[in-house]
Amino acid sequence: MKKKWGEPRSRQDVEAQIPESYLAKDPEAQERRKLSFLLQESAFSEHIPIFCIIDIDLLPAEEKALFDGYGIEPHAAILLGQTIAEPFLFAEQAAPGNRGDRISSCAELITLGYLMGFREKIEFQGYKTALIPPSPLPDAKLSHMMAASRKGVVGRSQRFLAGEYGAWHTIGLLLTDAPLMGGDYRYPDVTCDLCDGCRACLDACPCGALTDDGYDADRCHGYRNNPDNQEHASTHTVMKCMRCMTACDKKRIKELLK
Ligand code: SF4
Ligand code: SF4
């Protein structure tokens, strides 16, 4: 759970960010605090690298609307994710035992495991959930949902840049109607433009799927799914293009956040 960006936060800084509704002494606020702390403790003890809660009720209307259409009326979204040090985690494999029915990467499976575990914890308390799995590819809508956490921004690649990890992560979302406390007050909000003149992902994209006009999913899929553009690490393992992720320079972003 080590994650440091910016200066260490003072207690006053942290307390100044906590909305008054979370400090109320009524049973609803108490329940909200209890459940949020339980989930947070659980994420820490399971060493989940990326964990943050978004209080959807506190978002401005246009951001709140991003969370519509998932079959529940969510009050909160939980970001759960894995940081990626090694692009090979995105190599796609037929999972053992599924006869190749579903191809997925280790990175996705790790994050799906986090999401399923937390889904169980929340539903056990009697609340509904909806799961949004991580996307290995640029996904502007998902990235904007994650950016509502204020712990990162949407990069030029249309990927969510999660603070000092940049694009090197895989994150999914768990929506729930449970009332939870939003925020991760240990770290300051990310307010600066992390791309800051960088165009590395646009330059790295081999097929023009990423341009100043945005992301062309058809072009990207067409390139990635062409066997001529894939590497085979072993019989059942295929490595497709992830250049827009690997081009994102974490060291430069870390410097920016200092
Ligand atoms: S083709 Fe590769 S670099 Fe271009 S958008 Fe798709 S994954 Fe990213
Ligand atoms: S590679 Fe550069 S331009 Fe692209 S998302 Fe990362 S920081 Fe932004």
JSON list of N, CA, C and O and ligand atoms in Angstrom, two decimals, residues 136-138 157 159 201-202 204-210 215-217 219-221 223-224 240-245, ligand 1:
[
{"chain": "A", "resi": 136, "resn": "PRO", "atom": "N", "xyz": [-8.46, -3.42, -20.70]},
{"chain": "A", "resi": 136, "resn": "PRO", "atom": "CA", "xyz": [-7.03, -3.33, -21.00]},
{"chain": "A", "resi": 136, "resn": "PRO", "atom": "C", "xyz": [-6.71, -2.23, -22.01]},
{"chain": "A", "resi": 136, "resn": "PRO", "atom": "O", "xyz": [-5.58, -1.84, -22.19]},
{"chain": "A", "resi": 137, "resn": "LEU", "atom": "N", "xyz": [-7.77, -1.71, -22.67]},
{"chain": "A", "resi": 137, "resn": "LEU", "atom": "CA", "xyz": [-7.58, -0.73, -23.74]},
{"chain": "A", "resi": 137, "resn": "LEU", "atom": "C", "xyz": [-8.09, 0.64, -23.31]},
{"chain": "A", "resi": 137, "resn": "LEU", "atom": "O", "xyz": [-8.85, 0.75, -22.34]},
{"chain": "A", "resi": 138, "resn": "PRO", "atom": "N", "xyz": [-7.71, 1.69, -24.02]},
{"chain": "A", "resi": 138, "resn": "PRO", "atom": "CA", "xyz": [-8.25, 3.01, -23.68]},
{"chain": "A", "resi": 138, "resn": "PRO", "atom": "C", "xyz": [-9.77, 2.98, -23.65]},
{"chain": "A", "resi": 138, "resn": "PRO", "atom": "O", "xyz": [-10.39, 2.38, -24.54]},
{"chain": "A", "resi": 157, "resn": "SER", "atom": "N", "xyz": [-4.07, 9.63, -23.88]},
{"chain": "A", "resi": 157, "resn": "SER", "atom": "CA", "xyz": [-4.31, 8.28, -24.42]},
{"chain": "A", "resi": 157, "resn": "SER", "atom": "C", "xyz": [-5.73, 7.80, -24.15]},
{"chain": "A", "resi": 157, "resn": "SER", "atom": "O", "xyz": [-6.07, 6.69, -24.51]},
{"chain": "A", "resi": 159, "resn": "ARG", "atom": "N", "xyz": [-6.64, 6.95, -21.40]},
{"chain": "A", "resi": 159, "resn": "ARG", "atom": "CA", "xyz": [-6.52, 6.06, -20.25]},
{"chain": "A", "resi": 159, "resn": "ARG", "atom": "C", "xyz": [-6.53, 6.92, -18.99]},
{"chain": "A", "resi": 159, "resn": "ARG", "atom": "O", "xyz": [-6.15, 8.09, -19.01]},
{"chain": "A", "resi": 201, "resn": "CYS", "atom": "N", "xyz": [2.27, 8.65, -26.07]},
{"chain": "A", "resi": 201, "resn": "CYS", "atom": "CA", "xyz": [1.34, 7.56, -26.45]},
{"chain": "A", "resi": 201, "resn": "CYS", "atom": "C", "xyz": [0.85, 7.75, -27.89]},
{"chain": "A", "resi": 201, "resn": "CYS", "atom": "O", "xyz": [0.70, 6.78, -28.63]},
{"chain": "A", "resi": 202, "resn": "LEU", "atom": "N", "xyz": [0.62, 9.01, -28.29]},
{"chain": "A", "resi": 202, "resn": "LEU", "atom": "CA", "xyz": [0.16, 9.27, -29.66]},
{"chain": "A", "resi": 202, "resn": "LEU", "atom": "C", "xyz": [1.25, 8.87, -30.64]},
{"chain": "A", "resi": 202, "resn": "LEU", "atom": "O", "xyz": [0.98, 8.26, -31.68]},
{"chain": "A", "resi": 204, "resn": "ALA", "atom": "N", "xyz": [3.55, 6.70, -30.12]},
{"chain": "A", "resi": 204, "resn": "ALA", "atom": "CA", "xyz": [3.86, 5.26, -30.05]},
{"chain": "A", "resi": 204, "resn": "ALA", "atom": "C", "xyz": [2.81, 4.41, -30.75]},
{"chain": "A", "resi": 204, "resn": "ALA", "atom": "O", "xyz": [3.09, 3.28, -31.14]},
{"chain": "A", "resi": 205, "resn": "CYS", "atom": "N", "xyz": [1.60, 4.91, -30.91]},
{"chain": "A", "resi": 205, "resn": "CYS", "atom": "CA", "xyz": [0.53, 4.09, -31.49]},
{"chain": "A", "resi": 205, "resn": "CYS", "atom": "C", "xyz": [0.89, 3.75, -32.95]},
{"chain": "A", "resi": 205, "resn": "CYS", "atom": "O", "xyz": [1.07, 4.64, -33.77]},
{"chain": "A", "resi": 206, "resn": "PRO", "atom": "N", "xyz": [0.99, 2.46, -33.26]},
{"chain": "A", "resi": 206, "resn": "PRO", "atom": "CA", "xyz": [1.49, 2.07, -34.58]},
{"chain": "A", "resi": 206, "resn": "PRO", "atom": "C", "xyz": [0.48, 2.18, -35.72]},
{"chain": "A", "resi": 206, "resn": "PRO", "atom": "O", "xyz": [0.84, 2.01, -36.88]},
{"chain": "A", "resi": 207, "resn": "CYS", "atom": "N", "xyz": [-0.81, 2.46, -35.40]},
{"chain": "A", "resi": 207, "resn": "CYS", "atom": "CA", "xyz": [-1.81, 2.39, -36.48]},
{"chain": "A", "resi": 207, "resn": "CYS", "atom": "C", "xyz": [-2.69, 3.65, -36.53]},
{"chain": "A", "resi": 207, "resn": "CYS", "atom": "O", "xyz": [-3.72, 3.64, -37.20]},
{"chain": "A", "resi": 208, "resn": "GLY", "atom": "N", "xyz": [-2.31, 4.68, -35.83]},
{"chain": "A", "resi": 208, "resn": "GLY", "atom": "CA", "xyz": [-3.09, 5.92, -35.87]},
{"chain": "A", "resi": 208, "resn": "GLY", "atom": "C", "xyz": [-4.43, 5.83, -35.14]},
{"chain": "A", "resi": 208, "resn": "GLY", "atom": "O", "xyz": [-5.33, 6.62, -35.38]},
{"chain": "A", "resi": 209, "resn": "ALA", "atom": "N", "xyz": [-4.55, 4.85, -34.22]},
{"chain": "A", "resi": 209, "resn": "ALA", "atom": "CA", "xyz": [-5.80, 4.75, -33.45]},
{"chain": "A", "resi": 209, "resn": "ALA", "atom": "C", "xyz": [-5.90, 5.86, -32.40]},
{"chain": "A", "resi": 209, "resn": "ALA", "atom": "O", "xyz": [-6.99, 6.23, -31.99]},
{"chain": "A", "resi": 210, "resn": "LEU", "atom": "N", "xyz": [-4.76, 6.36, -31.99]},
{"chain": "A", "resi": 210, "resn": "LEU", "atom": "CA", "xyz": [-4.74, 7.46, -31.03]},
{"chain": "A", "resi": 210, "resn": "LEU", "atom": "C", "xyz": [-4.24, 8.71, -31.73]},
{"chain": "A", "resi": 210, "resn": "LEU", "atom": "O", "xyz": [-3.12, 8.71, -32.25]},
{"chain": "A", "resi": 215, "resn": "TYR", "atom": "N", "xyz": [-9.69, 8.52, -29.62]},
{"chain": "A", "resi": 215, "resn": "TYR", "atom": "CA", "xyz": [-9.33, 7.11, -29.76]},
{"chain": "A", "resi": 215, "resn": "TYR", "atom": "C", "xyz": [-10.27, 6.43, -30.73]},
{"chain": "A", "resi": 215, "resn": "TYR", "atom": "O", "xyz": [-11.49, 6.52, -30.59]},
{"chain": "A", "resi": 216, "resn": "ASP", "atom": "N", "xyz": [-9.71, 5.72, -31.71]},
{"chain": "A", "resi": 216, "resn": "ASP", "atom": "CA", "xyz": [-10.51, 5.00, -32.69]},
{"chain": "A", "resi": 216, "resn": "ASP", "atom": "C", "xyz": [-10.43, 3.51, -32.33]},
{"chain": "A", "resi": 216, "resn": "ASP", "atom": "O", "xyz": [-9.45, 2.83, -32.65]},
{"chain": "A", "resi": 217, "resn": "ALA", "atom": "N", "xyz": [-11.48, 3.01, -31.66]},
{"chain": "A", "resi": 217, "resn": "ALA", "atom": "CA", "xyz": [-11.46, 1.63, -31.14]},
{"chain": "A", "resi": 217, "resn": "ALA", "atom": "C", "xyz": [-11.35, 0.61, -32.27]},
{"chain": "A", "resi": 217, "resn": "ALA", "atom": "O", "xyz": [-10.62, -0.38, -32.15]},
{"chain": "A", "resi": 219, "resn": "ARG", "atom": "N", "xyz": [-9.94, 0.83, -35.20]},
{"chain": "A", "resi": 219, "resn": "ARG", "atom": "CA", "xyz": [-8.58, 0.81, -35.73]},
{"chain": "A", "resi": 219, "resn": "ARG", "atom": "C", "xyz": [-7.65, 0.06, -34.76]},
{"chain": "A", "resi": 219, "resn": "ARG", "atom": "O", "xyz": [-6.83, -0.75, -35.16]},
{"chain": "A", "resi": 220, "resn": "CYS", "atom": "N", "xyz": [-7.82, 0.36, -33.47]},
{"chain": "A", "resi": 220, "resn": "CYS", "atom": "CA", "xyz": [-7.00, -0.27, -32.43]},
{"chain": "A", "resi": 220, "resn": "CYS", "atom": "C", "xyz": [-7.23, -1.79, -32.43]},
{"chain": "A", "resi": 220, "resn": "CYS", "atom": "O", "xyz": [-6.28, -2.57, -32.49]},
{"chain": "A", "resi": 221, "resn": "HIS", "atom": "N", "xyz": [-8.50, -2.20, -32.40]},
{"chain": "A", "resi": 221, "resn": "HIS", "atom": "CA", "xyz": [-8.81, -3.64, -32.38]},
{"chain": "A", "resi": 221, "resn": "HIS", "atom": "C", "xyz": [-8.28, -4.32, -33.64]},
{"chain": "A", "resi": 221, "resn": "HIS", "atom": "O", "xyz": [-7.74, -5.42, -33.58]},
{"chain": "A", "resi": 223, "resn": "TYR", "atom": "N", "xyz": [-5.77, -3.56, -35.44]},
{"chain": "A", "resi": 223, "resn": "TYR", "atom": "CA", "xyz": [-4.31, -3.74, -35.36]},
{"chain": "A", "resi": 223, "resn": "TYR", "atom": "C", "xyz": [-3.95, -4.85, -34.38]},
{"chain": "A", "resi": 223, "resn": "TYR", "atom": "O", "xyz": [-3.17, -5.75, -34.68]},
{"chain": "A", "resi": 224, "resn": "ARG", "atom": "N", "xyz": [-4.54, -4.78, -33.19]},
{"chain": "A", "resi": 224, "resn": "ARG", "atom": "CA", "xyz": [-4.18, -5.74, -32.13]},
{"chain": "A", "resi": 224, "resn": "ARG", "atom": "C", "xyz": [-4.55, -7.18, -32.50]},
{"chain": "A", "resi": 224, "resn": "ARG", "atom": "O", "xyz": [-3.88, -8.12, -32.12]},
{"chain": "A", "resi": 240, "resn": "LYS", "atom": "N", "xyz": [-0.48, -8.72, -27.22]},
{"chain": "A", "resi": 240, "resn": "LYS", "atom": "CA", "xyz": [-0.96, -7.76, -28.22]},
{"chain": "A", "resi": 240, "resn": "LYS", "atom": "C", "xyz": [-0.44, -6.36, -27.87]},
{"chain": "A", "resi": 240, "resn": "LYS", "atom": "O", "xyz": [0.06, -6.15, -26.77]},
{"chain": "A", "resi": 241, "resn": "CYS", "atom": "N", "xyz": [-0.64, -5.44, -28.78]},
{"chain": "A", "resi": 241, "resn": "CYS", "atom": "CA", "xyz": [-0.10, -4.10, -28.60]},
{"chain": "A", "resi": 241, "resn": "CYS", "atom": "C", "xyz": [-0.62, -3.44, -27.31]},
{"chain": "A", "resi": 241, "resn": "CYS", "atom": "O", "xyz": [-1.81, -3.42, -27.04]},
{"chain": "A", "resi": 242, "resn": "MET", "atom": "N", "xyz": [0.30, -2.94, -26.49]},
{"chain": "A", "resi": 242, "resn": "MET", "atom": "CA", "xyz": [-0.06, -2.13, -25.32]},
{"chain": "A", "resi": 242, "resn": "MET", "atom": "C", "xyz": [0.84, -0.90, -25.30]},
{"chain": "A", "resi": 242, "resn": "MET", "atom": "O", "xyz": [1.17, -0.38, -24.24]},
{"chain": "A", "resi": 243, "resn": "ARG", "atom": "N", "xyz": [1.25, -0.45, -26.50]},
{"chain": "A", "resi": 243, "resn": "ARG", "atom": "CA", "xyz": [2.26, 0.62, -26.55]},
{"chain": "A", "resi": 243, "resn": "ARG", "atom": "C", "xyz": [1.79, 1.90, -25.89]},
{"chain": "A", "resi": 243, "resn": "ARG", "atom": "O", "xyz": [2.59, 2.64, -25.33]},
{"chain": "A", "resi": 244, "resn": "CYS", "atom": "N", "xyz": [0.48, 2.19, -25.94]},
{"chain": "A", "resi": 244, "resn": "CYS", "atom": "CA", "xyz": [0.02, 3.46, -25.34]},
{"chain": "A", "resi": 244, "resn": "CYS", "atom": "C", "xyz": [0.10, 3.41, -23.81]},
{"chain": "A", "resi": 244, "resn": "CYS", "atom": "O", "xyz": [0.11, 4.44, -23.16]},
{"chain": "A", "resi": 245, "resn": "MET", "atom": "N", "xyz": [0.14, 2.20, -23.25]},
{"chain": "A", "resi": 245, "resn": "MET", "atom": "CA", "xyz": [0.34, 2.10, -21.80]},
{"chain": "A", "resi": 245, "resn": "MET", "atom": "C", "xyz": [1.83, 2.18, -21.48]},
{"chain": "A", "resi": 245, "resn": "MET", "atom": "O", "xyz": [2.25, 2.94, -20.62]},
{"chain": "B", "resi": 1, "resn": "SF4", "atom": "S1", "xyz": [-3.08, 0.14, -31.28]},
{"chain": "B", "resi": 1, "resn": "SF4", "atom": "FE1", "xyz": [-1.81, -0.15, -29.48]},
{"chain": "B", "resi": 1, "resn": "SF4", "atom": "S2", "xyz": [-0.98, 1.88, -29.01]},
{"chain": "B", "resi": 1, "resn": "SF4", "atom": "FE2", "xyz": [-2.69, 2.16, -30.45]},
{"chain": "B", "resi": 1, "resn": "SF4", "atom": "S3", "xyz": [-4.45, 2.59, -29.14]},
{"chain": "B", "resi": 1, "resn": "SF4", "atom": "FE3", "xyz": [-4.44, 0.37, -29.54]},
{"chain": "B", "resi": 1, "resn": "SF4", "atom": "S4", "xyz": [-3.30, -0.52, -27.83]},
{"chain": "B", "resi": 1, "resn": "SF4", "atom": "FE4", "xyz": [-2.87, 1.67, -27.83]}
]
